[in-house]
mmCIF file of C-alpha atoms in Angstrom:
data_model
loop_
_atom_site.group_PDB
_atom_site.id
_atom_site.type_symbol
_atom_site.label_atom_id
_atom_site.label_comp_id
_atom_site.label_asym_id
_atom_site.label_seq_id
_atom_site.Cartn_x
_atom_site.Cartn_y
_atom_site.Cartn_z
ATOM 1 C CA MET X 1 88.002 105.325 118.540
ATOM 2 C CA LYS X 2 89.459 107.152 115.490
ATOM 3 C CA ILE X 3 92.233 106.557 113.652
ATOM 4 C CA SER X 4 94.692 109.483 112.625
ATOM 5 C CA THR X 5 96.114 110.725 109.853
ATOM 6 C CA LYS X 6 98.957 108.616 111.574
ATOM 7 C CA GLY X 7 97.647 105.815 111.391
ATOM 8 C CA ARG X 8 96.148 106.008 107.662
ATOM 9 C CA TYR X 9 98.943 107.326 106.204
ATOM 10 C CA GLY X 10 101.501 104.998 108.161
ATOM 11 C CA LEU X 11 99.189 101.910 107.042
ATOM 12 C CA THR X 12 99.881 103.659 103.487
ATOM 13 C CA ILE X 13 103.156 103.117 104.201
ATOM 14 C CA MET X 14 103.445 99.480 105.171
ATOM 15 C CA MET X 15 100.440 98.753 101.952
ATOM 16 C CA GLU X 16 102.888 99.876 99.268
ATOM 17 C CA LEU X 17 105.759 98.112 100.590
ATOM 18 C CA ALA X 18 103.778 96.034 100.764
ATOM 19 C CA ALA X 19 102.817 95.731 97.902
ATOM 20 C CA LYS X 20 106.999 96.026 96.354
ATOM 21 C CA PHE X 21 107.574 93.482 98.743
ATOM 22 C CA GLY X 22 111.605 91.747 97.464
ATOM 23 C CA GLU X 23 111.260 94.347 94.664
ATOM 24 C CA GLY X 24 113.947 96.025 97.182
ATOM 25 C CA PRO X 25 113.715 99.861 98.324
ATOM 26 C CA THR X 26 111.334 102.043 97.852
ATOM 27 C CA SER X 27 111.480 105.223 98.485
ATOM 28 C CA LEU X 28 109.148 107.760 100.896
ATOM 29 C CA LYS X 29 109.249 110.814 98.462
ATOM 30 C CA SER X 30 108.085 107.870 95.603
ATOM 31 C CA ILE X 31 104.925 106.596 98.363
ATOM 32 C CA ALA X 32 104.394 110.585 98.924
ATOM 33 C CA GLU X 33 104.041 111.273 95.800
ATOM 34 C CA ARG X 34 102.008 108.603 94.656
ATOM 35 C CA ASN X 35 99.510 108.918 97.571
ATOM 36 C CA GLY X 36 98.902 112.729 97.388
ATOM 37 C CA LEU X 37 100.794 113.362 100.872
ATOM 38 C CA SER X 38 103.729 115.277 102.310
ATOM 39 C CA GLU X 39 106.937 113.324 102.229
ATOM 40 C CA HIS X 40 108.380 115.005 104.830
ATOM 41 C CA TYR X 41 105.102 114.405 107.732
ATOM 42 C CA LEU X 42 105.946 110.063 106.227
ATOM 43 C CA GLU X 43 109.141 110.264 107.226
ATOM 44 C CA GLN X 44 107.632 111.039 110.369
ATOM 45 C CA LEU X 45 106.180 108.001 110.395
ATOM 46 C CA ILE X 46 108.697 104.938 108.717
ATOM 47 C CA ALA X 47 110.492 106.062 112.375
ATOM 48 C CA PRO X 48 108.481 104.327 114.460
ATOM 49 C CA LEU X 49 108.002 101.551 112.359
ATOM 50 C CA ARG X 50 111.113 101.245 111.916
ATOM 51 C CA ASN X 51 111.973 102.041 115.147
ATOM 52 C CA ALA X 52 110.031 98.712 116.013
ATOM 53 C CA GLY X 53 111.787 97.018 113.220
ATOM 54 C CA LEU X 54 108.756 96.900 110.548
ATOM 55 C CA VAL X 55 110.846 98.106 108.335
ATOM 56 C CA LYS X 56 114.849 98.429 107.651
ATOM 57 C CA SER X 57 116.231 101.309 105.653
ATOM 58 C CA ILE X 58 118.674 100.705 103.064
ATOM 59 C CA ARG X 59 121.210 103.656 102.748
ATOM 60 C CA GLY X 60 122.481 104.999 99.413
ATOM 61 C CA ALA X 61 120.938 106.291 95.552
ATOM 62 C CA TYR X 62 118.530 103.225 95.455
ATOM 63 C CA GLY X 63 117.709 103.390 98.415
ATOM 64 C CA GLY X 64 114.206 103.301 100.750
ATOM 65 C CA TYR X 65 112.345 101.304 102.853
ATOM 66 C CA ILE X 66 112.044 97.870 102.944
ATOM 67 C CA LEU X 67 110.121 94.961 105.562
ATOM 68 C CA SER X 68 111.877 93.220 107.986
ATOM 69 C CA ARG X 69 108.895 90.839 107.818
ATOM 70 C CA THR X 70 106.753 89.501 105.397
ATOM 71 C CA PRO X 71 103.498 91.102 104.311
ATOM 72 C CA GLU X 72 101.788 88.050 105.297
ATOM 73 C CA SER X 73 103.527 88.586 108.799
ATOM 74 C CA ILE X 74 102.377 92.163 109.708
ATOM 75 C CA THR X 75 99.619 92.616 110.708
ATOM 76 C CA ALA X 76 97.515 96.424 110.649
ATOM 77 C CA GLY X 77 96.431 96.219 114.550
ATOM 78 C CA ASP X 78 101.081 96.049 114.197
ATOM 79 C CA VAL X 79 101.174 98.715 112.165
ATOM 80 C CA ILE X 80 98.527 100.797 114.469
ATOM 81 C CA ARG X 81 99.798 100.388 117.730
ATOM 82 C CA ILE X 82 103.362 100.773 117.130
ATOM 83 C CA LEU X 83 101.926 104.267 115.752
ATOM 84 C CA GLU X 84 98.467 105.090 117.525
ATOM 85 C CA GLY X 85 99.829 103.966 121.035
ATOM 86 C CA PRO X 86 96.981 100.417 122.195
ATOM 87 C CA ILE X 87 93.787 99.936 121.734
ATOM 88 C CA SER X 88 90.643 101.004 123.685
ATOM 89 C CA PRO X 89 87.813 102.336 122.698
ATOM 90 C CA VAL X 90 87.062 105.367 126.598
ATOM 91 C CA ASP X 91 89.772 105.643 129.320
ATOM 92 C CA PHE X 92 87.713 103.785 132.129
ATOM 93 C CA THR X 93 88.397 103.903 135.488
ATOM 94 C CA GLU X 94 87.320 101.511 138.300
ATOM 95 C CA GLU X 95 84.638 103.560 139.448
ATOM 96 C CA ASP X 96 82.411 102.211 135.939
ATOM 97 C CA ASP X 97 79.617 100.956 136.151
ATOM 98 C CA PRO X 98 80.882 96.671 135.663
ATOM 99 C CA ALA X 99 78.768 96.462 132.978
ATOM 100 C CA LYS X 100 79.743 99.684 131.080
ATOM 101 C CA ARG X 101 83.271 98.620 131.687
ATOM 102 C CA ASN X 102 82.592 94.408 130.050
ATOM 103 C CA LEU X 103 81.091 96.693 127.429
ATOM 104 C CA TRP X 104 83.997 98.881 126.279
ATOM 105 C CA LEU X 105 86.489 95.814 126.894
ATOM 106 C CA ARG X 106 83.615 93.635 124.821
ATOM 107 C CA ILE X 107 84.889 96.762 121.840
ATOM 108 C CA ARG X 108 88.550 97.722 122.356
ATOM 109 C CA ASP X 109 88.301 93.507 121.144
ATOM 110 C CA SER X 110 86.506 93.227 118.809
ATOM 111 C CA ILE X 111 88.313 96.408 117.381
ATOM 112 C CA ALA X 112 91.677 94.316 118.639
ATOM 113 C CA GLU X 113 90.382 91.202 116.317
ATOM 114 C CA VAL X 114 89.751 93.179 113.505
ATOM 115 C CA LEU X 115 93.157 95.279 113.590
ATOM 116 C CA ASP X 116 95.003 91.131 115.133
ATOM 117 C CA SER X 117 93.150 89.605 112.598
ATOM 118 C CA THR X 118 94.436 91.567 108.805
ATOM 119 C CA THR X 119 98.112 91.215 107.295
ATOM 120 C CA LEU X 120 99.413 93.750 104.647
ATOM 121 C CA GLU X 121 98.980 91.325 102.362
ATOM 122 C CA ASP X 122 94.830 90.769 102.935
ATOM 123 C CA LEU X 123 94.782 94.531 102.231
ATOM 124 C CA ILE X 124 97.120 94.956 99.371
ATOM 125 C CA LYS X 125 95.296 92.411 97.812
ATOM 126 C CA TYR X 126 91.566 93.450 98.679
ATOM 127 C CA LYS X 127 89.032 92.882 96.009
ATOM 128 C CA GLU X 128 85.551 95.103 96.787
ATOM 129 C CA GLU X 129 83.223 92.786 97.211
ATOM 130 C CA GLY X 130 80.873 92.510 94.440
ATOM 131 C CA SER X 131 83.259 94.563 92.332
ATOM 132 C CA GLN X 132 83.408 93.553 88.086
ATOM 133 C CA ASP X 133 85.577 93.869 86.582
ATOM 134 C CA SER X 134 86.443 97.254 84.478
ATOM 135 C CA TYR X 135 85.218 95.507 81.116
ATOM 136 C CA MET X 136 82.727 97.899 78.984
ATOM 137 C CA PHE X 137 79.743 96.160 77.710
ATOM 138 C CA TYR X 138 77.920 97.118 74.579
ATOM 139 C CA ILE X 139 74.830 96.828 73.024
#
């Protein structure tokens, strides 16, 4: 299974909104500029997220988008399913060998478990393991 730019950029939008949660609306223009992405493309991605009830739009001069729920209550799986469709590594048929079908189902379930157990809160608070704070030491 390969996540397309729709899923990757959709997660970027949602992480940006999660980082600003409670601070008011964020414009797609500012998200696009900060991440070097096309504002037009982000506009296409925000519509299904709004229709699914994950984000709300605020009109006006200081308008933009906000999350409709808290960052800890929205998972990566929520976002990916809305933008990419069902999570399935392969399309299998009834003719498939039962062992292979079982393998595909286990892979699908593993991917779903990771996506569904990772919240936007987890993503915005993620710090690379083993990374040091950026202190400079001179000897």
